[in-house]
Structure formats: C-alpha cells, structure tokens
Short mmCIF file of C-alpha atoms in Angstrom, two decimals:
data_model
loop_
_atom_site.label_atom_id
_atom_site.label_comp_id
_atom_site.label_asym_id
_atom_site.label_seq_id
_atom_site.Cartn_x
_atom_site.Cartn_y
_atom_site.Cartn_z
CA MET R 434 1.12 -27.78 1.54
CA GLU R 435 4.52 -28.68 3.57
CA PHE R 436 7.82 -28.47 1.85
CA GLN R 437 11.25 -29.84 2.97
CA LYS R 438 14.39 -30.50 1.86
CA ARG R 439 15.94 -33.28 2.16
CA ASN R 440 19.30 -35.09 0.95
CA ASN R 441 19.43 -31.95 -1.20
CA ARG R 442 16.10 -32.61 -2.61
CA THR R 443 12.85 -30.33 -1.72
CA LEU R 444 10.00 -32.74 -1.22
CA LEU R 445 5.97 -32.27 -1.12
CA THR R 446 6.10 -34.03 2.64
CA ASN R 447 2.21 -33.27 3.25
CA CYS R 448 -0.80 -32.40 1.24
CA PHE R 449 -4.08 -31.92 2.11
CA GLN R 450 -6.67 -31.69 -0.61
CA GLN R 451 -10.10 -31.30 -1.29
CA PRO R 452 -11.93 -30.97 -4.30
CA PRO R 453 -11.83 -28.81 -6.56
CA LEU R 454 -8.44 -27.92 -5.83
CA LYS R 455 -5.30 -30.25 -6.32
CA ALA R 456 -1.24 -30.14 -6.16
CA SER R 457 0.29 -31.67 -8.76
CA ARG R 458 3.26 -34.02 -7.63
CA GLU R 459 6.96 -32.43 -7.45
CA LEU R 460 8.41 -31.74 -11.14
CA TYR R 461 12.19 -31.59 -11.04
CA LEU R 462 12.68 -29.17 -14.32
CA SER R 463 16.30 -28.04 -13.92
CA ASN R 464 17.58 -29.26 -10.83
CA LYS R 465 16.54 -31.24 -8.25
CA GLU R 466 16.63 -29.12 -5.23
CA LYS R 467 13.65 -27.04 -6.93
CA ALA R 468 10.45 -28.61 -6.77
CA THR R 469 7.53 -27.43 -9.27
CA VAL R 470 4.24 -27.97 -8.32
CA TYR R 471 1.19 -26.81 -10.40
CA ILE R 472 -1.79 -26.16 -8.63
CA MET R 473 -4.89 -27.12 -10.24
CA GLU R 474 -8.73 -25.67 -9.91
CA SER R 475 -10.55 -28.75 -11.40
CA SER R 476 -14.02 -26.56 -11.59
CA GLY R 477 -13.26 -24.23 -14.22
CA GLY R 478 -14.09 -21.36 -12.04
CA MET R 479 -15.08 -19.66 -9.07
CA VAL R 480 -18.89 -19.53 -8.43
CA ALA R 481 -20.27 -17.32 -5.85
CA GLY R 482 -19.95 -18.09 -2.40
CA ASP R 483 -16.89 -20.12 -3.12
CA CYS R 484 -14.19 -20.13 -1.19
CA ASN R 485 -10.66 -21.68 -1.97
CA GLU R 486 -8.21 -21.92 0.95
CA PHE R 487 -4.25 -22.23 0.19
CA ASP R 488 -2.17 -22.78 3.18
CA VAL R 489 1.66 -23.14 2.15
CA HIS R 490 4.82 -23.72 4.37
CA LEU R 491 8.29 -24.26 3.39
CA MET R 492 10.54 -25.45 5.71
CA LYS R 493 14.37 -24.34 6.06
CA ASP R 494 16.30 -24.33 3.04
CA ALA R 495 13.03 -25.74 0.77
CA ASN R 496 12.98 -24.28 -2.92
CA VAL R 497 9.50 -24.52 -4.59
CA CYS R 498 8.00 -22.97 -8.06
CA LEU R 499 4.23 -22.82 -7.74
CA ARG R 500 2.55 -22.79 -10.56
CA GLN R 501 -1.01 -22.31 -11.53
CA GLN R 502 -2.70 -24.14 -14.49
CA SER R 503 -4.50 -21.43 -16.24
CA ALA R 504 -6.50 -18.44 -15.01
CA THR R 505 -8.59 -17.76 -12.21
CA LYS R 506 -12.15 -16.92 -13.14
CA VAL R 507 -14.50 -15.64 -11.16
CA TYR R 508 -18.25 -16.08 -12.41
CA PRO R 509 -21.16 -13.76 -12.03
CA SER R 510 -22.60 -13.39 -8.54
CA LEU R 511 -26.23 -14.24 -8.88
CA ASN R 512 -26.99 -14.18 -4.99
CA GLU R 513 -24.41 -11.10 -3.49
CA LEU R 514 -21.99 -13.48 -2.29
CA SER R 515 -18.42 -13.29 -3.20
CA CYS R 516 -16.38 -15.51 -4.01
CA VAL R 517 -13.15 -15.83 -1.44
CA GLN R 518 -9.66 -16.96 -2.04
CA HIS R 519 -7.12 -16.95 0.97
CA PHE R 520 -3.52 -17.81 0.42
CA SER R 521 -1.36 -18.33 3.66
CA VAL R 522 2.10 -18.82 2.92
CA LYS R 523 5.45 -19.34 5.49
CA LEU R 524 8.99 -19.38 4.70
CA ASP R 525 11.34 -20.55 7.21
CA GLU R 526 15.18 -19.66 7.14
CA ARG R 527 16.79 -19.87 3.62
CA ALA R 528 13.16 -21.17 2.03
CA ARG R 529 12.39 -19.99 -1.62
CA LEU R 530 9.29 -19.46 -3.05
CA GLU R 531 8.32 -18.47 -6.48
CA TRP R 532 4.96 -17.82 -7.41
CA THR R 533 4.63 -16.77 -11.43
CA PRO R 534 1.09 -14.97 -12.56
CA GLU R 535 -1.57 -16.14 -13.88
CA VAL R 536 -4.59 -13.64 -14.71
CA ILE R 537 -7.41 -12.96 -12.53
CA ILE R 538 -10.51 -12.17 -14.02
CA PRO R 539 -13.43 -11.11 -12.57
CA PHE R 540 -16.38 -11.85 -14.64
CA GLU R 541 -19.73 -9.32 -15.26
CA HIS R 542 -21.19 -8.83 -12.11
CA ALA R 543 -18.56 -11.54 -10.36
CA ARG R 544 -17.51 -10.24 -6.58
CA PHE R 545 -13.96 -11.39 -5.33
CA SER R 546 -12.39 -11.06 -2.21
CA GLY R 547 -8.72 -12.33 -2.13
CA ASN R 548 -6.43 -11.87 0.53
CA THR R 549 -2.84 -13.40 0.97
CA ASN R 550 -0.29 -13.01 3.75
CA ILE R 551 3.30 -13.96 3.23
CA GLN R 552 5.45 -14.67 6.22
CA MET R 553 8.40 -14.61 6.01
CA LYS R 554 11.89 -15.47 8.13
CA GLN R 555 15.27 -14.03 7.66
CA GLU R 556 17.18 -14.93 4.73
CA SER R 557 14.19 -16.37 2.90
CA THR R 558 13.33 -15.48 -0.37
CA LEU R 559 9.99 -14.50 -2.11
CA LEU R 560 9.07 -13.98 -6.02
CA TRP R 561 5.63 -13.30 -6.57
CA GLY R 562 3.79 -11.88 -9.41
CA GLU R 563 -0.04 -11.09 -10.02
CA ILE R 564 -2.19 -9.55 -12.69
CA ILE R 565 -5.79 -8.68 -12.20
CA ALA R 566 -7.59 -8.25 -15.41
CA PRO R 567 -10.83 -6.12 -15.91
CA GLY R 568 -13.00 -8.55 -17.00
CA ARG R 569 -13.13 -10.57 -20.59
CA GLU R 570 -11.67 -7.94 -22.66
CA LYS R 571 -12.06 -9.51 -25.79
CA ARG R 572 -15.83 -9.77 -24.87
CA ASN R 573 -15.92 -5.86 -24.42
CA GLU R 574 -16.54 -6.78 -20.56
CA CYS R 575 -14.27 -4.39 -18.97
CA PHE R 576 -14.80 -3.32 -15.39
CA HIS R 577 -18.43 -5.09 -15.59
CA TYR R 578 -17.73 -6.61 -12.33
CA ASP R 579 -19.42 -5.39 -9.09
CA ASP R 580 -16.79 -5.70 -6.76
CA PHE R 581 -13.07 -6.52 -6.32
CA ARG R 582 -10.82 -6.76 -3.03
CA SER R 583 -7.87 -7.84 -2.78
CA SER R 584 -5.50 -7.56 0.23
CA PHE R 585 -1.81 -8.61 -0.04
CA GLN R 586 1.05 -8.65 2.81
CA ILE R 587 4.09 -9.39 3.44
CA TRP R 588 6.08 -9.59 6.56
CA LEU R 589 9.09 -10.26 6.68
CA GLU R 590 9.73 -11.36 10.66
CA GLU R 591 7.88 -8.54 12.46
CA GLU R 592 8.42 -5.93 10.40
CA CYS R 593 5.52 -5.12 7.41
CA LEU R 594 7.29 -4.85 3.95
CA ALA R 595 4.45 -4.45 2.13
CA TYR R 596 0.38 -4.08 2.80
CA ASP R 597 -1.33 -3.51 -0.68
CA THR R 598 -5.09 -3.51 -0.64
CA LEU R 599 -7.35 -2.60 -3.63
CA HIS R 600 -10.74 -2.11 -3.37
CA LEU R 601 -12.24 -1.50 -6.95
CA SER R 602 -16.40 -1.18 -7.05
CA PRO R 603 -16.32 -0.08 -11.04
CA ALA R 604 -19.75 1.53 -10.78
CA MET R 605 -19.22 3.56 -7.82
CA MET R 606 -16.23 4.95 -8.55
CA PRO R 607 -14.43 6.97 -11.45
CA LEU R 608 -11.38 4.31 -12.27
CA GLN R 609 -10.41 6.19 -15.32
CA GLN R 610 -10.14 9.34 -13.31
CA MET R 611 -6.53 10.75 -13.33
CA GLY R 612 -4.46 9.30 -10.16
CA LEU R 613 -6.39 6.10 -10.42
CA LEU R 614 -6.59 3.45 -12.93
CA GLU R 615 -6.50 6.24 -16.00
CA ASN R 616 -6.95 3.95 -19.48
CA SER R 617 -5.25 1.28 -18.17
CA LEU R 618 -7.24 -2.10 -17.69
CA TYR R 619 -4.58 -4.41 -16.41
CA ILE R 620 -2.43 -4.00 -13.32
CA GLY R 621 0.44 -5.90 -12.67
CA SER R 622 2.55 -6.61 -9.63
CA LEU R 623 6.14 -8.23 -9.01
CA TRP R 624 7.58 -8.71 -5.58
CA PHE R 625 10.75 -9.51 -4.46
CA VAL R 626 12.50 -9.79 -1.41
CA SER R 627 15.64 -11.43 -0.81
CA PRO R 628 19.00 -11.35 0.90
CA VAL R 629 20.09 -10.92 -2.37
CA VAL R 630 18.63 -7.84 -3.25
CA GLN R 631 21.16 -5.27 -2.72
CA GLU R 632 22.68 -6.69 -6.03
CA VAL R 633 19.58 -5.17 -7.71
CA ASN R 634 19.98 -2.03 -9.60
CA LEU R 635 16.95 0.10 -9.41
CA LYS R 636 17.68 2.81 -11.54
CA ASP R 637 18.90 0.19 -14.10
CA ILE R 638 15.58 -1.19 -13.78
CA HIS R 639 13.45 1.92 -13.89
CA GLU R 640 15.14 3.00 -17.39
CA GLN R 641 14.49 -0.72 -18.79
CA LEU R 642 10.92 -0.17 -17.21
CA GLN R 643 10.23 3.16 -19.07
CA GLU R 644 11.49 1.70 -22.79
CA SER R 645 7.96 0.33 -23.23
CA GLU R 646 5.37 2.94 -24.80
CA GLN R 647 2.25 0.11 -24.02
CA LEU R 648 2.96 -0.16 -20.42
CA LYS R 649 3.52 2.31 -17.59
CA ALA R 650 5.47 0.75 -14.80
CA SER R 651 7.67 1.89 -11.90
CA VAL R 652 9.66 0.15 -9.04
CA THR R 653 10.40 0.98 -5.92
CA SER R 654 12.76 -0.62 -2.82
CA LEU R 655 11.00 -1.77 0.20
CA GLU R 656 13.31 -1.03 2.95
CA GLY R 657 16.20 -2.22 1.29
CA LYS R 658 15.07 -5.56 1.99
CA GLY R 659 12.64 -5.95 -1.42
CA VAL R 660 12.04 -4.57 -4.52
CA HIS R 661 8.12 -3.83 -5.62
CA ILE R 662 7.39 -3.37 -9.51
CA ARG R 663 3.87 -2.68 -10.64
CA TRP R 664 2.66 -1.91 -14.17
CA LEU R 665 -0.59 -0.50 -15.45
CA GLY R 666 -1.61 -0.96 -19.10
CA SER R 667 -3.94 -2.69 -21.54
CA ASP R 668 -1.52 -5.21 -23.47
CA LEU R 669 -1.73 -8.25 -21.18
CA TRP R 670 0.59 -10.26 -23.02
CA LEU R 671 3.46 -7.93 -22.89
CA MET R 672 2.62 -7.07 -19.09
CA LYS R 673 3.06 -10.64 -18.51
CA LYS R 674 6.25 -11.17 -20.63
CA GLU R 675 7.64 -7.95 -19.23
CA ILE R 676 7.04 -9.59 -15.44
CA ASN R 677 8.28 -13.03 -16.22
CA LYS R 678 11.32 -11.28 -17.93
CA LEU R 679 12.10 -9.57 -14.83
CA GLY R 680 11.12 -12.57 -12.31
CA LYS R 681 13.71 -14.39 -14.12
CA LYS R 682 16.66 -11.61 -13.79
CA PHE R 683 15.51 -11.71 -9.92
CA ILE R 684 15.73 -15.58 -9.34
CA ASP R 685 19.27 -15.99 -11.60
CA LEU R 686 20.91 -13.24 -9.51
CA GLN R 687 20.77 -15.99 -6.69
CA LYS R 688 22.86 -18.34 -8.82
CA MET H 157 2.85 31.70 42.18
CA SER H 158 5.20 28.73 41.46
CA GLY H 159 2.38 26.63 39.95
CA GLN H 160 1.29 29.69 37.96
CA LYS H 161 4.62 30.07 36.44
CA GLU H 162 4.94 26.49 35.58
CA ASP H 163 1.58 26.27 34.08
CA SER H 164 2.41 29.61 31.90
CA ASN H 165 5.24 27.95 30.77
CA ASN H 166 3.67 24.84 29.51
CA ARG H 167 0.30 26.01 27.47
CA LEU H 168 -1.17 22.66 26.93
CA ASN H 169 -1.29 21.36 30.40
CA THR H 170 -4.39 20.47 28.57
CA GLY H 171 -6.47 19.47 31.82
CA GLY H 172 -6.68 23.65 32.59
CA ILE H 173 -7.10 24.86 28.98
CA SER H 174 -10.54 25.17 27.54
CA THR H 175 -12.18 23.62 24.48
CA ASP H 176 -11.38 26.48 22.12
CA GLN H 177 -7.94 26.70 23.30
CA GLN H 178 -7.58 22.70 22.11
CA LEU H 179 -9.42 23.79 18.44
CA LEU H 180 -7.00 26.91 18.15
CA HIS H 181 -4.05 24.11 19.06
CA LEU H 182 -5.42 21.92 16.49
CA PHE H 183 -5.45 25.06 13.87
CA GLN H 184 -1.75 25.86 14.88
CA ILE H 185 -0.33 22.58 14.19
CA HIS H 186 -1.85 22.47 10.87
CA ASP H 187 -0.67 25.84 9.98
CA SER H 188 1.79 25.81 7.11
CA ALA H 189 4.15 27.40 9.18
CA PHE H 190 4.28 24.71 11.59
CA PRO H 191 7.71 23.04 11.13
CA ILE H 192 7.10 19.80 9.70
CA GLY H 193 8.28 20.44 6.11
CA SER H 194 4.70 19.56 4.33
CA TYR H 195 5.57 22.27 1.79
CA THR H 196 8.65 19.83 0.67
CA GLN H 197 6.42 16.92 -0.07
CA SER H 198 4.40 16.28 -3.12
CA PHE H 199 3.49 12.26 -2.74
CA GLY H 200 3.93 11.60 -6.33
CA MET H 201 1.92 15.16 -8.03
CA GLU H 202 5.29 16.96 -9.18
CA THR H 203 5.53 13.79 -11.61
CA TYR H 204 2.05 14.87 -12.89
CA ILE H 205 3.16 18.27 -13.12
CA GLN H 206 6.22 17.55 -15.04
CA GLN H 207 4.31 14.99 -17.28
CA ASN H 208 1.94 18.33 -18.16
CA MET H 209 -0.99 16.49 -16.67
CA ILE H 210 -1.97 19.30 -13.91
CA LYS H 211 -2.10 22.42 -15.73
CA THR H 212 -5.24 24.30 -14.76
CA LYS H 213 -7.46 24.64 -11.78
CA GLN H 214 -9.66 21.83 -12.92
CA ASP H 215 -6.99 19.06 -13.47
CA LEU H 216 -5.88 20.13 -10.00
CA ILE H 217 -9.26 20.03 -8.09
CA GLU H 218 -9.44 16.51 -10.10
CA TYR H 219 -6.33 15.10 -8.82
CA CYS H 220 -6.83 16.47 -5.69
CA LYS H 221 -10.63 14.46 -5.13
CA SER H 222 -8.32 11.28 -6.21
CA TYR H 223 -5.71 11.63 -3.62
CA LEU H 224 -8.38 12.72 -1.28
CA TYR H 225 -10.88 9.76 -1.88
CA TYR H 226 -8.73 6.87 -2.99
CA ASN H 227 -5.96 7.72 -1.06
CA LEU H 228 -6.41 9.79 2.06
CA ALA H 229 -9.98 8.76 3.01
CA CYS H 230 -8.95 5.15 2.81
CA GLY H 231 -5.57 5.20 4.11
CA ASP H 232 -4.00 7.78 6.37
CA GLY H 233 -7.68 8.78 7.38
CA ILE H 234 -8.08 5.23 8.73
CA LEU H 235 -5.11 5.10 10.27
CA ILE H 236 -5.33 8.07 12.39
CA LYS H 237 -8.53 7.47 13.68
CA GLU H 238 -7.87 3.68 14.80
CA SER H 239 -4.57 5.44 16.48
CA TYR H 240 -6.84 7.94 18.33
CA LYS H 241 -9.21 4.89 19.55
CA ALA H 242 -5.56 3.13 20.49
CA ALA H 243 -3.99 5.79 22.18
CA GLU H 244 -7.32 6.55 24.34
CA ASN H 245 -7.08 3.13 25.54
CA GLU H 246 -3.20 3.06 26.11
CA ASP H 247 -3.14 0.05 23.81
CA PHE H 248 0.31 0.06 22.58
CA ASP H 249 0.37 -3.74 20.84
CA LYS H 250 -2.41 -2.01 18.72
CA LEU H 251 -0.36 1.75 17.76
CA ALA H 252 2.70 -0.57 17.01
CA LYS H 253 0.91 -2.67 14.71
CA LEU H 254 -0.78 0.44 13.08
CA GLU H 255 2.58 1.83 12.51
CA GLN H 256 3.48 -1.30 10.76
CA ILE H 257 0.59 -0.98 8.56
CA CYS H 258 1.32 2.50 7.82
CA ASN H 259 4.76 1.20 6.62
CA GLY H 260 3.52 -1.02 4.50
CA MET H 261 0.76 0.66 3.06
CA LYS H 262 3.38 3.60 1.64
CA LEU H 263 4.63 1.45 -0.75
CA ALA H 264 6.79 4.13 -2.85
CA LYS H 265 9.98 4.78 -1.01
CA GLU H 266 9.94 8.54 -0.80
CA SER H 267 6.05 8.34 0.23
CA ARG H 268 7.24 6.17 3.14
CA ASP H 269 10.11 7.95 3.94
CA GLY H 270 8.08 11.53 3.76
CA SER H 271 5.63 10.29 6.27
CA ILE H 272 8.76 9.06 8.78
CA LYS H 273 10.08 12.46 8.15
CA MET H 274 7.33 14.43 8.83
CA GLY H 275 6.49 12.34 12.14
CA LYS H 276 10.26 13.25 13.13
CA GLN H 277 9.65 16.40 12.70
CA PHE H 278 6.23 16.64 14.43
CA LEU H 279 7.49 14.80 17.24
CA GLN H 280 10.50 17.10 18.00
CA THR H 281 8.11 19.94 17.92
CA VAL H 282 4.93 18.89 20.00
CA LEU H 283 7.05 17.27 22.51
CA PRO H 284 8.24 20.48 24.51
CA LEU H 285 4.44 21.23 24.52
CA SER H 286 3.06 18.49 25.46
CA GLU H 287 2.83 16.56 29.11
CA SER H 288 1.34 13.24 27.50
CA LYS H 289 2.78 10.24 29.06
CA LEU H 290 1.82 8.38 25.80
CA VAL H 291 3.54 10.75 23.57
CA ASN H 292 6.17 10.55 25.82
CA GLU H 293 6.70 6.76 25.26
CA TRP H 294 6.16 7.35 21.49
CA LYS H 295 9.18 9.12 21.79
CA ASN H 296 11.00 6.57 24.14
CA LYS H 297 10.41 4.07 21.16
CA PHE H 298 11.23 5.91 18.36
CA ASP H 299 14.72 6.51 20.12
CA ASN H 300 15.09 3.26 21.03
CA LYS H 301 14.12 2.22 16.94
CA VAL H 302 11.09 0.27 18.03
CA ILE H 303 8.96 2.22 15.90
CA LYS H 304 9.76 4.40 12.82
CA GLY H 305 7.36 7.44 13.51
CA HIS H 306 4.85 7.58 10.97
CA TYR H 307 3.09 10.57 10.92
CA PRO H 308 -0.55 9.72 10.94
CA VAL H 309 -0.17 7.20 13.84
CA LEU H 310 1.67 9.99 15.89
CA TYR H 311 -0.62 12.55 14.72
CA GLY H 312 -3.40 9.81 15.90
CA ILE H 313 -1.89 9.61 19.53
CA TYR H 314 -1.25 13.37 19.56
CA THR H 315 -4.91 14.23 18.71
CA ALA H 316 -5.81 11.89 21.33
CA SER H 317 -3.86 13.26 23.88
CA LEU H 318 -5.21 16.67 23.33
CA ASP H 319 -9.10 15.68 23.80
CA VAL H 320 -9.72 17.34 20.66
CA HIS H 321 -12.92 15.24 18.89
CA VAL H 322 -11.44 12.34 16.76
CA GLU H 323 -13.95 13.44 13.52
CA GLN H 324 -12.10 17.03 14.20
CA ALA H 325 -8.78 15.61 14.12
CA VAL H 326 -9.35 13.69 11.15
CA LEU H 327 -10.98 16.12 9.35
CA THR H 328 -8.49 18.75 9.87
CA PHE H 329 -6.00 16.48 8.90
CA LEU H 330 -7.57 16.12 5.63
CA TYR H 331 -7.96 19.55 4.79
CA ALA H 332 -4.31 20.08 5.61
CA SER H 333 -3.12 17.54 3.63
CA VAL H 334 -5.16 18.71 0.25
CA ASN H 335 -4.38 22.24 1.13
CA GLY H 336 -0.88 21.43 1.54
CA LEU H 337 -0.94 20.07 -2.15
CA ILE H 338 -2.63 22.55 -3.47
CA GLN H 339 -0.36 25.43 -2.38
CA ASN H 340 2.55 23.30 -3.36
CA ALA H 341 0.83 23.26 -7.28
CA VAL H 342 0.47 26.72 -7.17
CA ARG H 343 3.85 27.64 -6.89
CA ALA H 344 5.04 24.60 -9.42
CA VAL H 345 2.74 24.26 -11.90
CA PRO H 346 2.50 27.52 -11.60
CA LEU H 347 -1.17 28.25 -10.90
CA GLY H 348 -1.66 31.79 -9.17
CA GLN H 349 -2.58 32.51 -5.54
CA ASN H 350 -6.37 32.84 -6.94
CA ASN H 351 -7.05 29.50 -8.60
CA GLY H 352 -5.49 27.74 -5.57
CA VAL H 353 -8.00 29.69 -3.16
CA GLN H 354 -10.67 28.79 -5.40
CA ALA H 355 -9.64 25.05 -6.00
CA MET H 356 -9.25 24.92 -2.47
CA TYR H 357 -12.77 26.52 -2.01
CA GLU H 358 -14.39 23.77 -4.44
CA LEU H 359 -12.36 20.90 -2.11
CA LEU H 360 -14.44 21.60 1.37
CA SER H 361 -17.36 19.77 0.57
CA PRO H 362 -15.21 16.58 -0.75
CA ILE H 363 -13.29 16.86 2.17
CA GLU H 364 -16.15 16.86 4.52
CA GLU H 365 -17.55 14.31 2.60
CA ALA H 366 -14.11 11.87 2.82
CA SER H 367 -14.18 12.78 6.69
CA HIS H 368 -17.31 10.84 6.68
CA ILE H 369 -16.29 7.72 4.86
CA VAL H 370 -13.38 7.75 7.70
CA GLU H 371 -16.00 8.23 10.34
CA ASN H 372 -17.60 5.26 8.74
CA SER H 373 -14.58 2.77 7.98
CA THR H 374 -12.75 0.28 9.83
CA LEU H 375 -8.94 -1.45 9.75
CA ASP H 376 -10.90 -3.78 7.18
CA ASP H 377 -11.77 -0.95 4.69
CA LEU H 378 -7.83 0.23 4.63
CA HIS H 379 -7.15 0.44 0.63
CA ASN H 380 -5.01 2.29 -1.98
CA ASN H 381 -7.02 2.79 -5.09
CA ALA H 382 -5.21 5.55 -6.43
CA LEU H 383 -2.40 3.43 -8.46
CA GLY H 384 -1.79 6.00 -10.31
CA ILE H 385 -0.34 8.28 -8.14
CA GLU H 386 1.32 5.51 -6.33
CA MET H 387 3.31 4.85 -9.42
CA ALA H 388 4.01 8.74 -9.84
CA SER H 389 5.17 8.62 -6.62
CA MET H 390 8.06 5.76 -7.27
CA GLN H 391 8.84 7.80 -10.51
CA HIS H 392 9.35 10.75 -8.33
CA GLU H 393 12.51 9.29 -7.27
CA TYR H 394 14.06 9.31 -10.96
CA LEU H 395 12.78 12.60 -12.09
CA PHE H 396 15.59 14.83 -13.56
CA SER H 397 14.91 18.11 -11.89
CA ARG H 398 12.68 18.31 -8.63
CA LEU H 399 11.56 20.83 -6.36
CA PHE H 400 9.82 18.49 -4.13
CA ILE H 401 11.22 15.50 -2.38
CA SER H 402 8.89 13.24 -2.90
#
C-alpha cells in the first residue's frame, strides 16, 4: 500500500492485494487530511504455512490510520509449520501512521512468527500498539500454543530505537517464574515516536500507569525521540482501554 | 634493552604473552575491583528487592536464572559472540550494526544508559593496556560519536584482540554478570555473604548451560523473554530511594 498527500488529503494511491488480505477504501472520519483504512483478513484466521505480508509506504506528509477488522487468530499447526506475518513500514518525512491494536490469539498448538520492521525518516510520527494473548482465555486455553516468535524493530534513519523480540515456547520455559511473565496473561505494548515527544511528561504517565491495580505497566524514553509503554496483566479489556486512552493522548499532542 | 623496556611497559602486547596470562587477564577484567562500575548497576533487580520479592537465597537464585536464561544468554551473550567474530574479520559494518541492535534491545532507559556507561569506563580502562588496532579505532568512533559504546560489543572486540577463546569470553561474562547481581543483592536485601556464596555456587551449572545455549545461537535467536525484569528496569527510574543507578 502506498499513501500520498495531495491537495491536503491523504490518498491510497497504490494498492496491491491478494486474498485473503484486503484493504478497504480510504475513510475520512474527522478530517480529510487523515485517511483511515481497514485491513481485512477474509479467511477468518491463519493456518499453518500461511504467510501474510504487509508492505506500507507513507510518502512525505501522508497521514494514515490503519485498523484491523478483528483479532488475528492463529490456528493449530498440525504439520509443524509456522504462520508467518511480515510487516514492513516506511515513513517518509513528516508522514504519520497510527496502528491501533487488535489482539493476536495463538490457539492450542499454534506456531506463529511475526516480523515488523519500521523505517522512519526525521520528523515522521509513529503510533503503534500491539497485544499478545495467551490463547483463548475464556476456553481455558492459556499458553497452550507451541511457539510464538515476534520481532519488532523501529529504525529512525540509521539509529535503532527499538529491537523488541520475544520467543515464547510455553512447554519449554517457566513463563510464570519471577522475572518473566509471572502471573500475567496478556502482553501489551505501545510505541510513540514523534518530533513532539519532548512534550510528553513521563513522570505523569508513570504515575497514571501505577493507578491500576489489575495491570502492571511502565514507561521509558527511547533516546528522547520516542516513548515505549509496556503492560502485563490478565484483564484484556482494561489493557485495551488503557492503550487506546494513552494512544489518543499522544495523537492529540500533535494538534 | 629498550625493546625489553617497551615490552615490560606494555604487558598485553599479546603477541608475546602466554595463554595462561591471557586467561588471567580475562579474570582481571571481570574482577569486582576492575573499574567499570558493575557494583552500581542492578539492571532492575532493585525494584524487585523493594517490592519484597527477593527475600531469600532461593528467591535470588530464581531471579538470577530468569535473568541468565531469558535475558543474558539470548541477548548480550549472542551479541558478544557475534561481535567477537566480526572483530576477528575486522568487519566494522557488522560491528556498527551490532551496536545498534544492542542499543535497541535495551528498551529500559537506565539499562541502556548503564550498558553505555560500563562500555565507556571499560574502554578508558583497557585502552592503555591494548595495542589492538580495532580497539583504538573503536575508541576513535566513540570519540567522534559514531558509536555509543555499548559494553557487550566492546567486550567482544576486546576479547577477540586478546586471543582468548570466544567460549571463555562468553562464559566469564555470564559469570561476572550474575556474580555482580549476587554481590549487589547481598548488600541490598541484605542476604549475608554465605548466602551469596551458596547462591553463586548453585548457579555455576546454569551459567555453563547458558554459555552452551549462546554457542548454538545466532543473531536470529536474539530475544528477551524476561519482560518482568525489563519492566522492573523501567520502573527503577521512578523509585523513591535507590542504592543503584539502574
């Protein structure tokens, strides 16, 4: 997908898609400048051996909000193959991208390998959220998946601001041990990289994050150019609410 | 005579020193008296101590195992091994990339700063001992702000220049990192020296195992599952009273 800004409006100028993936047309919710595009996965979930590739390029000044239609469901792998998801994002000068989180749910015996690589130019803005579920919690299917790998990288020009990688194999490691996930089920992450990041008061955010008794959360600065917040907890809806609330706060800083 | 004098002034003119001396020097750079400030870093452990989660020797052992297997062995350990190899091949591009990855992996600000601080102090301390072209070039890059000077990458470069085995370099690094935490816990919990010695003794076998994990890993295996420790490391910045700087 390629986005360009023309006449104060962000347009999806190029879109190549193959089933089961489909992108919606641009929607303009609050203003014409920001295009909202839904990414749909028409098959209902990933089965072993699937490979979903997303290539997103925002040309200079483009302003885009990408949304998923539903959670990413990863079905059991009966043939030892992983489901692979590649996300490659390129943000040109002053481009802005928001990706708000839907949950990744690895089912029993699922194998997943996700790779997200974000290349940013100076003065571009990224807001990216993600939640990893332990499985279908309400079916008592927690940490029954075989293998979950995720690699998430943010490069601002030549500088690596974040290289966040997980490799969870519940049967092979004591995830509940002190220092790992302990008693948490869900892992939430929010990343905000922007020229306005200096206006974020980290201490205030830290204090706000400590108010919740159900969720553990903490915030850190990424070289003064970005902010990263991580949540660990067992209340998915509360986590989602908190991530969206802070995400909105960050986006509002730019107005 | 003048040649002899030069040699005696530069004891680590590695061309002439024996394997035993190289090994002794490896011990030396991990000595708690070696001035890189490891006694000031807890890398998040102090948050756990203040939350009363590390109270006994067994708690400390469990914590150290999490840090060893799910942070060090799949993070710094691999970065050291890869830096060592890149240094042997004089591959500066690879070393610069490893520096960036190391920077990106340490998400908590204080751990990131701690790694840079230790690297900076290590560089200053070993520079008068080393004739290695690579170590000197790395210092130039550091002075010119081309690199940040993360400790694991620098340690890989320096141990490659010493000609010690890469396995020994990784093994002693893991030992020293865990030992540093234990010594700090002995003071901060407090636990008493005997508990510290016993905890370290129990961790020798896990450290050996972790070093084998590093041996069989590549850059593709880099990860950090110790999310609790990482979170504690982020929260450390906001603790009311602190003994350690990370």
